[in-house]
Short mmCIF file of C-alpha atoms in Angstrom, two decimals:
data_model
loop_
_atom_site.label_atom_id
_atom_site.label_comp_id
_atom_site.label_asym_id
_atom_site.label_seq_id
_atom_site.Cartn_x
_atom_site.Cartn_y
_atom_site.Cartn_z
CA MET A 1 10.26 -6.54 14.22
CA GLU A 2 8.53 -5.36 17.39
CA ARG A 3 4.94 -6.18 18.27
CA ALA A 4 2.06 -3.99 19.42
CA GLN A 5 -1.34 -4.96 20.83
CA VAL A 6 -4.10 -3.05 19.03
CA ASN A 7 -7.81 -3.77 18.64
CA GLY A 8 -7.43 -7.25 20.07
CA VAL A 9 -4.65 -8.33 17.70
CA GLU A 10 -0.86 -8.12 17.59
CA LEU A 11 0.76 -6.22 14.73
CA GLU A 12 4.43 -6.50 13.80
CA TYR A 13 6.06 -3.14 13.19
CA GLN A 14 9.38 -1.40 12.70
CA VAL A 15 10.34 2.24 13.30
CA VAL A 16 13.47 3.74 11.74
CA GLY A 17 14.85 7.28 11.59
CA SER A 18 13.67 10.48 13.19
CA GLY A 19 11.60 13.47 12.20
CA GLU A 20 7.95 13.77 11.25
CA PRO A 21 6.35 10.29 11.26
CA VAL A 22 5.40 8.53 8.01
CA LEU A 23 3.28 5.38 8.22
CA LEU A 24 3.86 2.98 5.29
CA ILE A 25 1.04 0.56 4.40
CA SER A 26 1.81 -2.37 2.08
CA PRO A 27 -0.41 -4.73 0.02
CA VAL A 28 0.35 -8.34 -1.07
CA ILE A 29 4.13 -7.95 -0.75
CA ALA A 30 4.12 -7.30 2.98
CA ASP A 31 7.63 -5.84 3.07
CA GLY A 32 7.34 -3.91 -0.20
CA PHE A 33 8.32 -0.60 1.37
CA LEU A 34 11.70 -1.89 2.58
CA PRO A 35 13.63 -0.29 -0.33
CA LEU A 36 12.44 3.17 0.75
CA LEU A 37 13.85 2.74 4.24
CA SER A 38 17.39 3.16 2.89
CA GLU A 39 16.67 6.06 0.54
CA PRO A 40 18.28 9.23 1.99
CA ALA A 41 15.52 11.55 0.74
CA LEU A 42 13.18 9.90 3.24
CA ALA A 43 15.37 8.03 5.70
CA ASP A 44 17.51 11.06 6.59
CA HIS A 45 14.57 13.34 7.34
CA TYR A 46 11.59 11.31 8.53
CA GLN A 47 10.61 8.68 11.07
CA LEU A 48 9.47 5.77 8.91
CA ILE A 49 6.98 3.30 10.39
CA ARG A 50 6.18 0.10 8.53
CA TYR A 51 4.03 -2.75 9.77
CA HIS A 52 2.36 -5.99 8.79
CA LYS A 53 -1.42 -5.69 8.61
CA ARG A 54 -3.50 -8.27 10.44
CA GLY A 55 -3.29 -11.56 8.60
CA TRP A 56 0.16 -10.91 7.13
CA VAL A 57 3.46 -12.56 8.11
CA GLY A 58 3.56 -12.75 11.92
CA SER A 59 0.73 -10.36 12.74
CA THR A 60 -2.40 -11.96 14.16
CA HIS A 61 -4.58 -13.76 11.63
CA THR A 62 -8.32 -13.27 12.10
CA PRO A 63 -11.15 -14.87 10.10
CA PRO A 64 -13.02 -12.91 7.45
CA PRO A 65 -14.47 -10.44 7.02
CA VAL A 66 -11.51 -8.13 7.51
CA THR A 67 -12.52 -4.95 5.72
CA ILE A 68 -10.54 -1.98 4.48
CA ALA A 69 -12.12 -0.07 7.35
CA THR A 70 -10.84 -2.71 9.79
CA HIS A 71 -7.29 -2.17 8.53
CA ALA A 72 -7.74 1.61 8.77
CA ALA A 73 -8.85 1.28 12.39
CA ASP A 74 -5.82 -0.92 13.10
CA ALA A 75 -3.51 1.68 11.54
CA ALA A 76 -4.99 4.45 13.68
CA ALA A 77 -4.67 2.29 16.79
CA LEU A 78 -1.05 1.44 15.99
CA LEU A 79 -0.18 5.13 15.69
CA GLU A 80 -1.90 5.79 19.02
CA ARG A 81 -0.03 2.87 20.62
CA LEU A 82 3.25 4.37 19.37
CA GLY A 83 2.38 7.78 20.77
CA VAL A 84 1.96 9.34 17.32
CA PRO A 85 -1.13 11.59 17.29
CA ARG A 86 -0.73 12.61 13.65
CA ALA A 87 1.33 11.24 10.77
CA HIS A 88 1.93 11.37 7.07
CA ILE A 89 0.35 8.25 5.52
CA ALA A 90 1.70 6.44 2.45
CA GLY A 91 0.16 3.32 0.95
CA HIS A 92 0.68 1.21 -2.13
CA SER A 93 -2.10 -0.58 -4.06
CA SER A 94 -4.54 -2.07 -1.52
CA GLY A 95 -2.41 -0.44 1.18
CA ALA A 96 -3.28 2.88 -0.44
CA ALA A 97 -6.96 1.96 -0.04
CA VAL A 98 -6.35 1.55 3.69
CA GLY A 99 -4.67 4.96 3.75
CA ALA A 100 -7.58 6.60 1.93
CA GLN A 101 -10.08 5.04 4.32
CA LEU A 102 -8.00 6.20 7.27
CA ALA A 103 -8.06 9.76 5.91
CA LEU A 104 -11.86 9.56 5.79
CA ASP A 105 -12.42 7.84 9.13
CA ARG A 106 -9.74 9.60 11.18
CA PRO A 107 -8.84 12.89 9.46
CA ASP A 108 -7.34 14.12 12.74
CA THR A 109 -4.66 11.42 12.38
CA VAL A 110 -3.63 12.16 8.77
CA GLN A 111 -1.36 15.09 7.89
CA THR A 112 -0.89 14.08 4.26
CA LEU A 113 -1.78 11.07 2.13
CA ALA A 114 0.54 9.59 -0.51
CA LEU A 115 -1.19 7.06 -2.77
CA LEU A 116 1.17 4.87 -4.77
CA GLU A 117 -1.12 3.45 -7.46
CA LEU A 118 -4.26 3.13 -5.37
CA SER A 119 -6.18 -0.05 -6.23
CA LEU A 120 -9.83 0.82 -6.77
CA LEU A 121 -11.65 -2.04 -8.46
CA SER A 122 -14.99 -0.26 -8.93
CA VAL A 123 -13.72 1.80 -11.88
CA PRO A 124 -14.71 0.49 -15.35
CA SER A 125 -11.33 -1.13 -16.03
CA GLY A 126 -11.62 -3.10 -12.80
CA GLU A 127 -13.70 -5.74 -14.58
CA ALA A 128 -11.02 -6.22 -17.23
CA PHE A 129 -8.42 -6.49 -14.48
CA PHE A 130 -10.38 -9.31 -12.82
CA GLU A 131 -10.58 -11.11 -16.16
CA GLN A 132 -6.82 -10.82 -16.61
CA ALA A 133 -6.30 -12.18 -13.10
CA GLY A 134 -8.57 -15.16 -13.77
CA PRO A 135 -5.70 -17.69 -14.01
CA ALA A 136 -4.47 -16.54 -10.59
CA PHE A 137 -7.87 -17.16 -9.02
CA ALA A 138 -8.10 -20.54 -10.74
CA ALA A 139 -4.67 -21.54 -9.46
CA TYR A 140 -5.57 -20.49 -5.92
CA GLY A 141 -8.85 -22.38 -6.11
CA SER A 142 -6.97 -25.53 -7.07
CA GLY A 143 -4.60 -25.17 -4.12
CA ASP A 144 -1.62 -23.97 -6.15
CA HIS A 145 -0.66 -20.97 -4.02
CA GLU A 146 2.71 -20.46 -5.66
CA GLY A 147 1.15 -20.49 -9.11
CA ALA A 148 -1.55 -18.09 -7.94
CA ILE A 149 0.96 -15.55 -6.68
CA ALA A 150 3.04 -15.93 -9.85
CA ALA A 151 0.03 -15.36 -12.10
CA PHE A 152 -1.27 -12.41 -10.08
CA MET A 153 2.07 -10.64 -9.80
CA SER A 154 2.62 -11.06 -13.55
CA VAL A 155 -0.68 -9.26 -14.20
CA VAL A 156 -0.03 -6.37 -11.81
CA GLY A 157 3.65 -6.11 -12.70
CA GLY A 158 3.02 -6.06 -16.44
CA ALA A 159 5.88 -8.51 -17.06
CA ASP A 160 6.41 -12.25 -17.24
CA TRP A 161 6.85 -14.02 -13.93
CA ALA A 162 10.56 -14.70 -14.43
CA THR A 163 11.24 -10.97 -14.81
CA CYS A 164 8.98 -10.03 -11.93
CA ARG A 165 10.42 -12.68 -9.64
CA ALA A 166 14.00 -11.68 -10.47
CA LEU A 167 13.20 -8.11 -9.41
CA LEU A 168 11.57 -9.20 -6.15
CA ASP A 169 14.36 -11.68 -5.33
CA GLU A 170 16.98 -8.98 -5.90
CA ARG A 171 15.30 -6.15 -3.99
CA LEU A 172 13.25 -8.10 -1.42
CA PRO A 173 14.85 -11.49 -0.72
CA GLY A 174 12.31 -13.90 0.71
CA ALA A 175 9.31 -11.76 -0.29
CA VAL A 176 7.96 -14.25 -2.82
CA ALA A 177 8.07 -17.15 -0.39
CA GLN A 178 6.30 -15.02 2.20
CA ALA A 179 3.64 -13.95 -0.29
CA VAL A 180 2.96 -17.62 -1.00
CA LYS A 181 2.54 -18.23 2.75
CA ASP A 182 0.18 -15.24 2.89
CA ALA A 183 -1.87 -16.39 -0.12
CA ASP A 184 -4.90 -17.36 2.00
CA THR A 185 -4.99 -13.86 3.47
CA PHE A 186 -4.56 -12.22 0.09
CA PHE A 187 -6.96 -14.25 -2.03
CA GLY A 188 -9.40 -15.23 0.70
CA ILE A 189 -9.66 -11.99 2.67
CA GLU A 190 -7.84 -9.00 1.18
CA LEU A 191 -9.02 -9.14 -2.44
CA PRO A 192 -12.67 -9.72 -1.49
CA ALA A 193 -12.45 -6.76 0.92
CA LEU A 194 -10.93 -4.59 -1.79
CA ALA A 195 -13.64 -5.64 -4.27
CA GLU A 196 -16.32 -4.64 -1.76
CA TRP A 197 -14.67 -1.35 -0.79
CA ALA A 198 -16.90 1.60 -1.64
CA PHE A 199 -14.91 4.70 -2.58
CA GLY A 200 -16.73 6.94 -5.03
CA PRO A 201 -16.44 10.60 -6.04
CA ALA A 202 -18.18 11.80 -2.88
CA ASP A 203 -15.75 9.81 -0.72
CA ALA A 204 -12.76 11.12 -2.63
CA ALA A 205 -14.08 14.67 -2.28
CA GLY A 206 -14.27 14.13 1.47
CA ILE A 207 -10.50 13.77 1.82
CA GLN A 208 -9.41 17.21 2.95
CA CYS A 209 -5.70 16.65 3.58
CA PRO A 210 -3.11 17.16 0.81
CA VAL A 211 -2.89 14.06 -1.40
CA LEU A 212 -0.05 12.85 -3.61
CA SER A 213 -0.90 10.41 -6.42
CA VAL A 214 2.18 8.56 -7.70
CA LEU A 215 1.90 6.64 -10.97
CA GLY A 216 4.32 4.48 -12.91
CA ALA A 217 4.69 5.60 -16.53
CA GLU A 218 4.47 1.96 -17.70
CA THR A 219 1.65 0.79 -15.44
CA GLN A 220 -1.57 -1.01 -16.34
CA PRO A 221 -4.79 0.71 -17.51
CA LEU A 222 -6.48 0.14 -14.14
CA TRP A 223 -4.12 2.46 -12.30
CA VAL A 224 -4.09 5.04 -15.09
CA GLU A 225 -7.87 5.22 -14.74
CA VAL A 226 -7.68 5.43 -10.95
CA ALA A 227 -5.17 8.29 -11.20
CA ALA A 228 -7.59 10.14 -13.48
CA PHE A 229 -10.38 9.53 -10.96
CA LEU A 230 -8.26 11.00 -8.17
CA ARG A 231 -7.29 13.95 -10.35
CA SER A 232 -10.94 14.81 -10.93
CA SER A 233 -12.35 13.99 -7.49
CA VAL A 234 -9.86 14.78 -4.71
CA PRO A 235 -9.84 18.46 -3.68
CA HIS A 236 -6.13 18.86 -2.94
CA VAL A 237 -4.19 16.41 -5.13
CA GLU A 238 -0.75 16.56 -6.65
CA GLU A 239 0.53 14.00 -9.12
CA ARG A 240 3.93 12.55 -9.93
CA VAL A 241 4.72 10.11 -12.74
CA VAL A 242 7.84 7.96 -12.39
CA ASP A 243 9.46 6.92 -15.67
CA GLY A 244 10.45 3.35 -16.45
CA VAL A 245 8.26 1.61 -13.88
CA GLY A 246 4.92 -0.12 -13.53
CA HIS A 247 2.83 -1.05 -10.51
CA LEU A 248 5.86 -2.15 -8.46
CA LEU A 249 7.23 1.38 -8.83
CA HIS A 250 8.89 1.79 -5.42
CA VAL A 251 10.57 -1.61 -5.74
CA GLN A 252 11.74 -1.02 -9.30
CA ARG A 253 13.05 2.53 -8.78
CA PRO A 254 12.94 3.48 -5.10
CA GLU A 255 15.12 6.60 -5.47
CA PRO A 256 12.78 8.74 -7.65
CA VAL A 257 9.75 7.51 -5.70
CA ALA A 258 11.42 8.53 -2.44
CA ARG A 259 12.33 11.93 -3.89
CA ALA A 260 8.76 12.50 -5.06
CA MET A 261 7.39 11.60 -1.65
CA ALA A 262 9.96 13.66 0.23
CA GLY A 263 9.31 16.73 -1.91
CA PHE A 264 5.59 16.40 -1.27
CA LEU A 265 6.03 15.92 2.48
CA ALA A 266 8.37 18.91 2.72
CA GLY A 267 5.70 21.05 1.07
CA HIS A 268 3.14 20.10 3.73
CA PRO A 269 4.96 20.02 7.08
CA MET A 270 3.25 19.62 10.40
CA ALA A 271 2.72 22.69 12.53
CA GLY A 272 6.10 23.64 13.91
CA GLY A 273 7.82 21.16 11.56
#
């Protein structure tokens, strides 16, 4: 990957394809969007930009607090550094939170916003989610980073760890080992920032660009509730449900996710696009 200096840190990034730019923002699995880079619906028509947020993989690690707003500012600076004044933004889970914050803080930068199961922990089911993830936090607290990632991914993936790991090893070789290396960033910085992130109905109503909410048909109650929140609060929202998948929807079935995103993007082209 290439490296860019932004906001006093270095971010690793990769640009593939040509066409209108699409910035992809990942959560705990830093390379989770890799399967979409080879899907023709997107790869043949758009310039796809993926990067590692500060604290992830080889991007600069900075001490906490690193807020959702910090990541949004980094994303805007990366686009500016790449000479991209405006882009389509797509984020998954906590990466979707960064995208939503970017749409609020820098609306001039965001053409459209695709939210793949936005993680919003302030909804009522967020408390139950934290309870489910308790073993992951306990494992991390005891220094068992591998066990912490296994327990957390089992909760979000809605499957036992063996099944979840087999999927990740097949589609994203090396991703689990990297997530274990990034455990301090995830548990010590990212999750606390996500828990503190304030994004209520008034914030959602302030997003004026077209928004796509993508939901897995077999996902957990948290993301079903968040999708309902978006449906009722965002002014210009479209929704797609992908059959046969849970929270790792774009890893499990990248082709229908790519088609859903491409159809949405084609319906909201940039001026002259």
